[in-house]
Amino acid sequence: MAKTSLLRNKTLIVGCGRLGSSIANKESLAGKNVLVVDKNPSAFELLSDRFSGYTFSGDVTDLALLEEASIGSTKEIIIATGDDNVNIFIAHVASQIYSVPNIYVRLDDPSLEILLRGLVNVHPIFPFELSIDKFKLLRGGNR
Ligand code: AMP
């Protein structure tokens, strides 16, 4: 097993769907040490041939697996499973137990943001709202 805790400049990505894998590919190309966790090993097929990071198969609610993937020493975590409840749980774990300095969380349902309130270093991302904003922009303002 690779000693990933010794790596510097780490990005931990939780959920290797379209969003997670795209960020993983970009960060890896940019020279970061990228660690990706997904419960479905076939999800790693979305990683490009030029991805040079590490993959971990299993459920992200297994804290032993997250520790194996160096949650305790990562500079940032991108939480992007397709399950908002899982994402909120991992955001709490990353902030309150491991004090990860930068925590980015995908939430498909913006009304759940309230469940992140009070957490330190947590930045929610709402793909739905980003799509609406882009749509408005393309139509030229607030029509
Ligand atoms: P998508 O919804 O297409 O962005 O993909 C989300 C990814 O998150 C999929 O590859 C799922 O296998 C993964 N995923 C969902 N729930 C979990 C979980 N509890 N643990 C690990 N990976 C998960």
mmCIF file with all atom_site columns, C-alpha atoms and ligand atoms in Angstrom:
data_model
loop_
_atom_site.group_PDB
_atom_site.id
_atom_site.type_symbol
_atom_site.label_atom_id
_atom_site.label_alt_id
_atom_site.label_comp_id
_atom_site.label_asym_id
_atom_site.label_entity_id
_atom_site.label_seq_id
_atom_site.pdbx_PDB_ins_code
_atom_site.Cartn_x
_atom_site.Cartn_y
_atom_site.Cartn_z
_atom_site.occupancy
_atom_site.B_iso_or_equiv
_atom_site.pdbx_formal_charge
_atom_site.auth_seq_id
_atom_site.auth_comp_id
_atom_site.auth_asym_id
_atom_site.auth_atom_id
_atom_site.pdbx_PDB_model_num
ATOM   1   C CA  . MET A 1 1   ? 0.000   0.000  0.000   1.00 0.00 ? 1   MET A CA  1
ATOM   2   C CA  . ALA A 1 2   ? 1.343   3.444  -0.939  1.00 0.00 ? 2   ALA A CA  1
ATOM   3   C CA  . LYS A 1 3   ? 2.284   5.723  1.951   1.00 0.00 ? 3   LYS A CA  1
ATOM   4   C CA  . THR A 1 4   ? 0.143   8.607  0.755   1.00 0.00 ? 4   THR A CA  1
ATOM   5   C CA  . SER A 1 5   ? 0.344   10.410 4.091   1.00 0.00 ? 5   SER A CA  1
ATOM   6   C CA  . LEU A 1 6   ? 3.940   11.344 3.202   1.00 0.00 ? 6   LEU A CA  1
ATOM   7   C CA  . LEU A 1 7   ? 2.904   13.068 -0.054  1.00 0.00 ? 7   LEU A CA  1
ATOM   8   C CA  . ARG A 1 8   ? 2.762   16.861 -0.146  1.00 0.00 ? 8   ARG A CA  1
ATOM   9   C CA  . ASN A 1 9   ? 0.220   19.127 -1.774  1.00 0.00 ? 9   ASN A CA  1
ATOM   10  C CA  . LYS A 1 10  ? -2.630  16.624 -1.672  1.00 0.00 ? 10  LYS A CA  1
ATOM   11  C CA  . THR A 1 11  ? -6.175  16.909 -2.996  1.00 0.00 ? 11  THR A CA  1
ATOM   12  C CA  . LEU A 1 12  ? -8.648  14.278 -1.810  1.00 0.00 ? 12  LEU A CA  1
ATOM   13  C CA  . ILE A 1 13  ? -11.657 13.733 -4.056  1.00 0.00 ? 13  ILE A CA  1
ATOM   14  C CA  . VAL A 1 14  ? -14.645 11.835 -2.782  1.00 0.00 ? 14  VAL A CA  1
ATOM   15  C CA  . GLY A 1 15  ? -16.916 10.472 -5.543  1.00 0.00 ? 15  GLY A CA  1
ATOM   16  C CA  . CYS A 1 16  ? -15.492 9.866  -9.012  1.00 0.00 ? 16  CYS A CA  1
ATOM   17  C CA  . GLY A 1 17  ? -18.533 10.692 -11.145 1.00 0.00 ? 17  GLY A CA  1
ATOM   18  C CA  . ARG A 1 18  ? -18.477 13.322 -13.872 1.00 0.00 ? 18  ARG A CA  1
ATOM   19  C CA  . LEU A 1 19  ? -17.734 16.190 -11.479 1.00 0.00 ? 19  LEU A CA  1
ATOM   20  C CA  . GLY A 1 20  ? -15.233 14.384 -9.241  1.00 0.00 ? 20  GLY A CA  1
ATOM   21  C CA  . SER A 1 21  ? -13.334 12.767 -12.120 1.00 0.00 ? 21  SER A CA  1
ATOM   22  C CA  . SER A 1 22  ? -13.107 16.038 -14.094 1.00 0.00 ? 22  SER A CA  1
ATOM   23  C CA  . ILE A 1 23  ? -11.617 17.838 -11.110 1.00 0.00 ? 23  ILE A CA  1
ATOM   24  C CA  . ALA A 1 24  ? -9.296  14.872 -10.440 1.00 0.00 ? 24  ALA A CA  1
ATOM   25  C CA  . ASN A 1 25  ? -8.009  14.904 -14.016 1.00 0.00 ? 25  ASN A CA  1
ATOM   26  C CA  . LYS A 1 26  ? -7.385  18.676 -13.975 1.00 0.00 ? 26  LYS A CA  1
ATOM   27  C CA  . GLU A 1 27  ? -5.692  18.726 -10.570 1.00 0.00 ? 27  GLU A CA  1
ATOM   28  C CA  . SER A 1 28  ? -3.481  15.767 -11.477 1.00 0.00 ? 28  SER A CA  1
ATOM   29  C CA  . LEU A 1 29  ? -2.401  17.471 -14.719 1.00 0.00 ? 29  LEU A CA  1
ATOM   30  C CA  . ALA A 1 30  ? -1.651  20.602 -12.685 1.00 0.00 ? 30  ALA A CA  1
ATOM   31  C CA  . GLY A 1 31  ? 0.860   18.635 -10.633 1.00 0.00 ? 31  GLY A CA  1
ATOM   32  C CA  . LYS A 1 32  ? -1.126  17.977 -7.441  1.00 0.00 ? 32  LYS A CA  1
ATOM   33  C CA  . ASN A 1 33  ? -1.036  14.636 -5.651  1.00 0.00 ? 33  ASN A CA  1
ATOM   34  C CA  . VAL A 1 34  ? -4.632  13.531 -6.174  1.00 0.00 ? 34  VAL A CA  1
ATOM   35  C CA  . LEU A 1 35  ? -6.352  10.781 -4.196  1.00 0.00 ? 35  LEU A CA  1
ATOM   36  C CA  . VAL A 1 36  ? -9.791  9.618  -5.339  1.00 0.00 ? 36  VAL A CA  1
ATOM   37  C CA  . VAL A 1 37  ? -12.300 7.483  -3.439  1.00 0.00 ? 37  VAL A CA  1
ATOM   38  C CA  . ASP A 1 38  ? -15.377 5.822  -4.961  1.00 0.00 ? 38  ASP A CA  1
ATOM   39  C CA  . LYS A 1 39  ? -17.486 2.823  -3.997  1.00 0.00 ? 39  LYS A CA  1
ATOM   40  C CA  . ASN A 1 40  ? -17.761 1.732  -7.620  1.00 0.00 ? 40  ASN A CA  1
ATOM   41  C CA  . PRO A 1 41  ? -14.348 0.731  -9.050  1.00 0.00 ? 41  PRO A CA  1
ATOM   42  C CA  . SER A 1 42  ? -15.612 1.185  -12.633 1.00 0.00 ? 42  SER A CA  1
ATOM   43  C CA  . ALA A 1 43  ? -15.999 4.921  -11.848 1.00 0.00 ? 43  ALA A CA  1
ATOM   44  C CA  . PHE A 1 44  ? -12.198 5.189  -12.097 1.00 0.00 ? 44  PHE A CA  1
ATOM   45  C CA  . GLU A 1 45  ? -12.529 4.546  -15.833 1.00 0.00 ? 45  GLU A CA  1
ATOM   46  C CA  . LEU A 1 46  ? -13.475 8.242  -16.053 1.00 0.00 ? 46  LEU A CA  1
ATOM   47  C CA  . LEU A 1 47  ? -9.923  9.143  -15.040 1.00 0.00 ? 47  LEU A CA  1
ATOM   48  C CA  . SER A 1 48  ? -7.758  10.032 -18.017 1.00 0.00 ? 48  SER A CA  1
ATOM   49  C CA  . ASP A 1 49  ? -4.667  8.151  -19.165 1.00 0.00 ? 49  ASP A CA  1
ATOM   50  C CA  . ARG A 1 50  ? -2.632  11.082 -17.875 1.00 0.00 ? 50  ARG A CA  1
ATOM   51  C CA  . PHE A 1 51  ? -4.043  10.841 -14.334 1.00 0.00 ? 51  PHE A CA  1
ATOM   52  C CA  . SER A 1 52  ? -1.104  10.016 -12.060 1.00 0.00 ? 52  SER A CA  1
ATOM   53  C CA  . GLY A 1 53  ? -2.808  9.909  -8.650  1.00 0.00 ? 53  GLY A CA  1
ATOM   54  C CA  . TYR A 1 54  ? -4.146  7.199  -6.360  1.00 0.00 ? 54  TYR A CA  1
ATOM   55  C CA  . THR A 1 55  ? -7.539  5.447  -6.277  1.00 0.00 ? 55  THR A CA  1
ATOM   56  C CA  . PHE A 1 56  ? -9.315  3.841  -3.326  1.00 0.00 ? 56  PHE A CA  1
ATOM   57  C CA  . SER A 1 57  ? -12.406 1.625  -3.718  1.00 0.00 ? 57  SER A CA  1
ATOM   58  C CA  . GLY A 1 58  ? -15.004 1.613  -0.978  1.00 0.00 ? 58  GLY A CA  1
ATOM   59  C CA  . ASP A 1 59  ? -17.769 3.507  0.743   1.00 0.00 ? 59  ASP A CA  1
ATOM   60  C CA  . VAL A 1 60  ? -16.703 6.965  1.860   1.00 0.00 ? 60  VAL A CA  1
ATOM   61  C CA  . THR A 1 61  ? -18.683 6.657  5.074   1.00 0.00 ? 61  THR A CA  1
ATOM   62  C CA  . ASP A 1 62  ? -16.001 4.156  6.143   1.00 0.00 ? 62  ASP A CA  1
ATOM   63  C CA  . LEU A 1 63  ? -13.667 6.434  8.095   1.00 0.00 ? 63  LEU A CA  1
ATOM   64  C CA  . ALA A 1 64  ? -10.837 3.876  8.004   1.00 0.00 ? 64  ALA A CA  1
ATOM   65  C CA  . LEU A 1 65  ? -10.911 4.159  4.206   1.00 0.00 ? 65  LEU A CA  1
ATOM   66  C CA  . LEU A 1 66  ? -10.812 7.963  4.357   1.00 0.00 ? 66  LEU A CA  1
ATOM   67  C CA  . GLU A 1 67  ? -7.813  7.740  6.697   1.00 0.00 ? 67  GLU A CA  1
ATOM   68  C CA  . GLU A 1 68  ? -6.109  5.374  4.265   1.00 0.00 ? 68  GLU A CA  1
ATOM   69  C CA  . ALA A 1 69  ? -6.735  8.068  1.635   1.00 0.00 ? 69  ALA A CA  1
ATOM   70  C CA  . SER A 1 70  ? -4.992  10.591 3.938   1.00 0.00 ? 70  SER A CA  1
ATOM   71  C CA  . ILE A 1 71  ? -7.912  12.746 5.032   1.00 0.00 ? 71  ILE A CA  1
ATOM   72  C CA  . GLY A 1 72  ? -5.828  13.576 8.099   1.00 0.00 ? 72  GLY A CA  1
ATOM   73  C CA  . SER A 1 73  ? -3.129  15.359 6.087   1.00 0.00 ? 73  SER A CA  1
ATOM   74  C CA  . THR A 1 74  ? -4.850  16.602 2.934   1.00 0.00 ? 74  THR A CA  1
ATOM   75  C CA  . LYS A 1 75  ? -4.853  20.325 2.146   1.00 0.00 ? 75  LYS A CA  1
ATOM   76  C CA  . GLU A 1 76  ? -8.245  20.139 0.510   1.00 0.00 ? 76  GLU A CA  1
ATOM   77  C CA  . ILE A 1 77  ? -11.135 17.781 0.006   1.00 0.00 ? 77  ILE A CA  1
ATOM   78  C CA  . ILE A 1 78  ? -13.684 17.877 -2.798  1.00 0.00 ? 78  ILE A CA  1
ATOM   79  C CA  . ILE A 1 79  ? -16.838 16.025 -1.769  1.00 0.00 ? 79  ILE A CA  1
ATOM   80  C CA  . ALA A 1 80  ? -18.783 15.107 -4.887  1.00 0.00 ? 80  ALA A CA  1
ATOM   81  C CA  . THR A 1 81  ? -20.779 11.907 -4.504  1.00 0.00 ? 81  THR A CA  1
ATOM   82  C CA  . GLY A 1 82  ? -24.260 11.958 -6.007  1.00 0.00 ? 82  GLY A CA  1
ATOM   83  C CA  . ASP A 1 83  ? -25.793 11.650 -2.529  1.00 0.00 ? 83  ASP A CA  1
ATOM   84  C CA  . ASP A 1 84  ? -26.310 14.947 -0.651  1.00 0.00 ? 84  ASP A CA  1
ATOM   85  C CA  . ASN A 1 85  ? -26.711 13.189 2.702   1.00 0.00 ? 85  ASN A CA  1
ATOM   86  C CA  . VAL A 1 86  ? -23.372 11.412 2.298   1.00 0.00 ? 86  VAL A CA  1
ATOM   87  C CA  . ASN A 1 87  ? -21.749 14.677 1.184   1.00 0.00 ? 87  ASN A CA  1
ATOM   88  C CA  . ILE A 1 88  ? -23.049 16.557 4.240   1.00 0.00 ? 88  ILE A CA  1
ATOM   89  C CA  . PHE A 1 89  ? -21.859 13.781 6.565   1.00 0.00 ? 89  PHE A CA  1
ATOM   90  C CA  . ILE A 1 90  ? -18.353 13.820 5.054   1.00 0.00 ? 90  ILE A CA  1
ATOM   91  C CA  . ALA A 1 91  ? -18.234 17.631 5.281   1.00 0.00 ? 91  ALA A CA  1
ATOM   92  C CA  . HIS A 1 92  ? -18.910 17.359 9.038   1.00 0.00 ? 92  HIS A CA  1
ATOM   93  C CA  . VAL A 1 93  ? -16.245 14.666 9.413   1.00 0.00 ? 93  VAL A CA  1
ATOM   94  C CA  . ALA A 1 94  ? -13.668 16.663 7.392   1.00 0.00 ? 94  ALA A CA  1
ATOM   95  C CA  . SER A 1 95  ? -14.322 19.877 9.320   1.00 0.00 ? 95  SER A CA  1
ATOM   96  C CA  . GLN A 1 96  ? -14.930 18.691 12.866  1.00 0.00 ? 96  GLN A CA  1
ATOM   97  C CA  . ILE A 1 97  ? -12.745 15.591 13.176  1.00 0.00 ? 97  ILE A CA  1
ATOM   98  C CA  . TYR A 1 98  ? -9.885  16.202 10.726  1.00 0.00 ? 98  TYR A CA  1
ATOM   99  C CA  . SER A 1 99  ? -9.838  20.031 10.470  1.00 0.00 ? 99  SER A CA  1
ATOM   100 C CA  . VAL A 1 100 ? -9.236  19.900 6.700   1.00 0.00 ? 100 VAL A CA  1
ATOM   101 C CA  . PRO A 1 101 ? -8.282  23.486 5.698   1.00 0.00 ? 101 PRO A CA  1
ATOM   102 C CA  . ASN A 1 102 ? -10.368 23.662 2.495   1.00 0.00 ? 102 ASN A CA  1
ATOM   103 C CA  . ILE A 1 103 ? -13.591 21.688 2.099   1.00 0.00 ? 103 ILE A CA  1
ATOM   104 C CA  . TYR A 1 104 ? -15.691 21.931 -1.089  1.00 0.00 ? 104 TYR A CA  1
ATOM   105 C CA  . VAL A 1 105 ? -19.061 20.174 -1.035  1.00 0.00 ? 105 VAL A CA  1
ATOM   106 C CA  . ARG A 1 106 ? -21.426 19.429 -3.913  1.00 0.00 ? 106 ARG A CA  1
ATOM   107 C CA  . LEU A 1 107 ? -25.079 19.836 -2.948  1.00 0.00 ? 107 LEU A CA  1
ATOM   108 C CA  . ASP A 1 108 ? -27.731 19.046 -5.541  1.00 0.00 ? 108 ASP A CA  1
ATOM   109 C CA  . ASP A 1 109 ? -30.465 20.371 -3.237  1.00 0.00 ? 109 ASP A CA  1
ATOM   110 C CA  . PRO A 1 110 ? -29.567 23.965 -2.221  1.00 0.00 ? 110 PRO A CA  1
ATOM   111 C CA  . SER A 1 111 ? -32.118 23.903 0.639   1.00 0.00 ? 111 SER A CA  1
ATOM   112 C CA  . LEU A 1 112 ? -29.817 21.494 2.512   1.00 0.00 ? 112 LEU A CA  1
ATOM   113 C CA  . GLU A 1 113 ? -27.124 24.176 2.921   1.00 0.00 ? 113 GLU A CA  1
ATOM   114 C CA  . ILE A 1 114 ? -28.542 24.871 6.383   1.00 0.00 ? 114 ILE A CA  1
ATOM   115 C CA  . LEU A 1 115 ? -27.083 21.514 7.484   1.00 0.00 ? 115 LEU A CA  1
ATOM   116 C CA  . LEU A 1 116 ? -23.573 22.882 6.860   1.00 0.00 ? 116 LEU A CA  1
ATOM   117 C CA  . ARG A 1 117 ? -24.095 25.999 8.959   1.00 0.00 ? 117 ARG A CA  1
ATOM   118 C CA  . GLY A 1 118 ? -21.453 26.600 11.599  1.00 0.00 ? 118 GLY A CA  1
ATOM   119 C CA  . LEU A 1 119 ? -18.873 24.329 9.989   1.00 0.00 ? 119 LEU A CA  1
ATOM   120 C CA  . VAL A 1 120 ? -15.419 25.860 9.509   1.00 0.00 ? 120 VAL A CA  1
ATOM   121 C CA  . ASN A 1 121 ? -13.701 25.978 6.072   1.00 0.00 ? 121 ASN A CA  1
ATOM   122 C CA  . VAL A 1 122 ? -16.688 24.501 4.225   1.00 0.00 ? 122 VAL A CA  1
ATOM   123 C CA  . HIS A 1 123 ? -17.639 25.874 0.781   1.00 0.00 ? 123 HIS A CA  1
ATOM   124 C CA  . PRO A 1 124 ? -20.848 24.526 -0.762  1.00 0.00 ? 124 PRO A CA  1
ATOM   125 C CA  . ILE A 1 125 ? -21.168 24.222 -4.557  1.00 0.00 ? 125 ILE A CA  1
ATOM   126 C CA  . PHE A 1 126 ? -24.628 24.046 -6.126  1.00 0.00 ? 126 PHE A CA  1
ATOM   127 C CA  . PRO A 1 127 ? -24.509 22.677 -9.698  1.00 0.00 ? 127 PRO A CA  1
ATOM   128 C CA  . PHE A 1 128 ? -28.207 23.487 -10.152 1.00 0.00 ? 128 PHE A CA  1
ATOM   129 C CA  . GLU A 1 129 ? -27.762 27.173 -9.283  1.00 0.00 ? 129 GLU A CA  1
ATOM   130 C CA  . LEU A 1 130 ? -24.646 27.405 -11.453 1.00 0.00 ? 130 LEU A CA  1
ATOM   131 C CA  . SER A 1 131 ? -26.711 26.107 -14.384 1.00 0.00 ? 131 SER A CA  1
ATOM   132 C CA  . ILE A 1 132 ? -29.452 28.679 -13.745 1.00 0.00 ? 132 ILE A CA  1
ATOM   133 C CA  . ASP A 1 133 ? -26.872 31.483 -13.518 1.00 0.00 ? 133 ASP A CA  1
ATOM   134 C CA  . LYS A 1 134 ? -25.282 30.365 -16.783 1.00 0.00 ? 134 LYS A CA  1
ATOM   135 C CA  . PHE A 1 135 ? -28.669 30.190 -18.456 1.00 0.00 ? 135 PHE A CA  1
ATOM   136 C CA  . LYS A 1 136 ? -29.469 33.750 -17.323 1.00 0.00 ? 136 LYS A CA  1
ATOM   137 C CA  . LEU A 1 137 ? -26.086 34.937 -18.557 1.00 0.00 ? 137 LEU A CA  1
ATOM   138 C CA  . LEU A 1 138 ? -26.572 33.352 -21.981 1.00 0.00 ? 138 LEU A CA  1
ATOM   139 C CA  . ARG A 1 139 ? -29.983 35.030 -22.307 1.00 0.00 ? 139 ARG A CA  1
ATOM   140 C CA  . GLY A 1 140 ? -28.385 38.372 -21.477 1.00 0.00 ? 140 GLY A CA  1
ATOM   141 C CA  . GLY A 1 141 ? -29.324 39.360 -17.955 1.00 0.00 ? 141 GLY A CA  1
ATOM   142 C CA  . ASN A 1 142 ? -32.371 38.742 -15.798 1.00 0.00 ? 142 ASN A CA  1
ATOM   143 C CA  . ARG A 1 143 ? -35.069 38.384 -18.460 1.00 0.00 ? 143 ARG A CA  1
HETATM 144 P P1  . AMP B 2 .   ? -22.338 11.387 -10.269 1.00 0.00 ? 1   AMP B P1  1
HETATM 145 O O1  . AMP B 2 .   ? -23.640 11.428 -9.520  1.00 0.00 ? 1   AMP B O1  1
HETATM 146 O O2  . AMP B 2 .   ? -22.445 10.853 -11.665 1.00 0.00 ? 1   AMP B O2  1
HETATM 147 O O3  . AMP B 2 .   ? -21.589 12.683 -10.192 1.00 0.00 ? 1   AMP B O3  1
HETATM 148 O O4  . AMP B 2 .   ? -21.424 10.303 -9.522  1.00 0.00 ? 1   AMP B O4  1
HETATM 149 C C1  . AMP B 2 .   ? -21.253 10.251 -8.146  1.00 0.00 ? 1   AMP B C1  1
HETATM 150 C C2  . AMP B 2 .   ? -20.200 9.207  -7.798  1.00 0.00 ? 1   AMP B C2  1
HETATM 151 O O5  . AMP B 2 .   ? -20.224 9.081  -6.378  1.00 0.00 ? 1   AMP B O5  1
HETATM 152 C C3  . AMP B 2 .   ? -20.465 7.796  -8.380  1.00 0.00 ? 1   AMP B C3  1
HETATM 153 O O6  . AMP B 2 .   ? -19.289 7.332  -9.031  1.00 0.00 ? 1   AMP B O6  1
HETATM 154 C C4  . AMP B 2 .   ? -20.787 6.951  -7.159  1.00 0.00 ? 1   AMP B C4  1
HETATM 155 O O7  . AMP B 2 .   ? -20.293 5.607  -7.261  1.00 0.00 ? 1   AMP B O7  1
HETATM 156 C C5  . AMP B 2 .   ? -20.070 7.724  -6.041  1.00 0.00 ? 1   AMP B C5  1
HETATM 157 N N1  . AMP B 2 .   ? -20.653 7.493  -4.720  1.00 0.00 ? 1   AMP B N1  1
HETATM 158 C C6  . AMP B 2 .   ? -21.940 7.701  -4.345  1.00 0.00 ? 1   AMP B C6  1
HETATM 159 N N2  . AMP B 2 .   ? -22.112 7.395  -3.037  1.00 0.00 ? 1   AMP B N2  1
HETATM 160 C C7  . AMP B 2 .   ? -20.891 6.965  -2.586  1.00 0.00 ? 1   AMP B C7  1
HETATM 161 C C8  . AMP B 2 .   ? -20.409 6.493  -1.333  1.00 0.00 ? 1   AMP B C8  1
HETATM 162 N N3  . AMP B 2 .   ? -21.213 6.397  -0.260  1.00 0.00 ? 1   AMP B N3  1
HETATM 163 N N4  . AMP B 2 .   ? -19.100 6.142  -1.230  1.00 0.00 ? 1   AMP B N4  1
HETATM 164 C C9  . AMP B 2 .   ? -18.277 6.232  -2.321  1.00 0.00 ? 1   AMP B C9  1
HETATM 165 N N5  . AMP B 2 .   ? -18.678 6.674  -3.529  1.00 0.00 ? 1   AMP B N5  1
HETATM 166 C C10 . AMP B 2 .   ? -19.956 7.029  -3.667  1.00 0.00 ? 1   AMP B C10 1
#
